[in-house]
PDB file of C-alpha atoms in Angstrom:
ATOM      1  CA  MET J   3     150.811  93.472 101.721  1.00 55.00           C
ATOM      2  CA  LYS J   4     147.661  92.269 101.038  1.00 57.00           C
ATOM      3  CA  GLU J   5     145.027  94.435 103.174  1.00 60.00           C
ATOM      4  CA  LYS J   6     142.139  92.861 105.429  1.00 59.00           C
ATOM      5  CA  LYS J   7     139.075  93.733 103.947  1.00 60.00           C
ATOM      6  CA  GLU J   8     135.938  94.475 106.492  1.00 60.00           C
ATOM      7  CA  PRO J   9     132.673  92.951 105.813  1.00 64.00           C
ATOM      8  CA  ALA J  10     130.369  95.343 103.540  1.00 81.00           C
ATOM      9  CA  MET J  11     128.602  96.774 106.262  1.00 91.00           C
ATOM     10  CA  SER J  12     124.572  98.635 105.289  1.00 95.00           C
ATOM     11  CA  THR J  13     122.887 100.771 107.181  1.00 96.00           C
ATOM     12  CA  THR J  14     118.659 101.140 107.925  1.00 95.00           C
ATOM     13  CA  GLY J  15     117.638 103.143 104.724  1.00 96.00           C
ATOM     14  CA  GLU J  16     119.691 101.756 102.043  1.00 96.00           C
ATOM     15  CA  LYS J  17     118.892  99.399  99.243  1.00 96.00           C
ATOM     16  CA  PRO J  18     121.527  96.919  99.671  1.00 95.00           C
ATOM     17  CA  GLY J  19     119.970  94.334  97.035  1.00 95.00           C
ATOM     18  CA  LYS J  20     118.380  91.000  97.459  1.00 96.00           C
ATOM     19  CA  GLY J  21     119.712  88.744 100.001  1.00 96.00           C
ATOM     20  CA  VAL J  22     119.538  88.496 103.739  1.00 97.00           C
ATOM     21  CA  TYR J  23     120.995  90.346 105.953  1.00 97.00           C
ATOM     22  CA  THR J  24     121.936  89.772 109.390  1.00 98.00           C
ATOM     23  CA  CYS J  25     121.978  92.747 112.253  1.00 98.00           C
ATOM     24  CA  ASN J  26     125.015  93.095 113.829  1.00 97.00           C
ATOM     25  CA  HIS J  27     123.640  94.180 117.203  1.00 97.00           C
ATOM     26  CA  CYS J  28     121.487  91.280 118.425  1.00 98.00           C
ATOM     27  CA  GLY J  29     122.242  88.651 115.015  1.00 98.00           C
ATOM     28  CA  GLU J  30     118.550  89.169 113.435  1.00 98.00           C
ATOM     29  CA  THR J  31     118.077  88.022 109.706  1.00 97.00           C
ATOM     30  CA  VAL J  32     115.472  90.459 107.775  1.00 97.00           C
ATOM     31  CA  TYR J  33     114.878  89.295 103.775  1.00 97.00           C
ATOM     32  CA  LEU J  34     114.973  91.361 101.080  1.00 98.00           C
ATOM     33  CA  ASP J  35     114.028  89.725  98.340  1.00 97.00           C
ATOM     34  CA  ASP J  36     113.474  92.969  95.451  1.00 96.00           C
ATOM     35  CA  ASP J  37     116.689  95.010  94.226  1.00 95.00           C
ATOM     36  CA  SER J  38     114.522  98.405  95.477  1.00 96.00           C
ATOM     37  CA  ASP J  39     113.515  97.159  99.064  1.00 97.00           C
ATOM     38  CA  THR J  40     115.145  99.076 101.832  1.00 97.00           C
ATOM     39  CA  LEU J  41     117.113  97.766 104.709  1.00 97.00           C
ATOM     40  CA  PRO J  42     114.663  98.844 108.095  1.00 97.00           C
ATOM     41  CA  PRO J  43     115.013  98.923 111.441  1.00 98.00           C
ATOM     42  CA  CYS J  44     116.462  95.764 113.086  1.00 98.00           C
ATOM     43  CA  PRO J  45     112.032  94.245 113.710  1.00 97.00           C
ATOM     44  CA  ARG J  46     114.549  93.376 118.215  1.00 98.00           C
ATOM     45  CA  CYS J  47     116.364  95.890 118.974  1.00 98.00           C
ATOM     46  CA  HIS J  48     115.477  98.460 116.551  1.00 98.00           C
ATOM     47  CA  ARG J  49     119.787  98.961 115.726  1.00 98.00           C
ATOM     48  CA  THR J  50     120.273  99.815 111.897  1.00 97.00           C
ATOM     49  CA  GLU J  51     123.799  99.020 111.274  1.00 97.00           C
ATOM     50  CA  TYR J  52     123.648  94.802 108.929  1.00 97.00           C
ATOM     51  CA  SER J  53     126.245  92.769 107.577  1.00 96.00           C
ATOM     52  CA  PRO J  54     125.266  90.569 104.515  1.00 93.00           C
TER      53      PRO J  54
END
């Protein structure tokens, strides 16, 4: 039986790479343009957990 994988989650302060990240609390999107960019707190609700 295959285990269901949870989607990867990133938190403020991590450098998850280029892409679009969505706040798990309010749905606000944050765009990272470079692999060295650090995820900020959500600009709308200030929470810290995102999904790619």
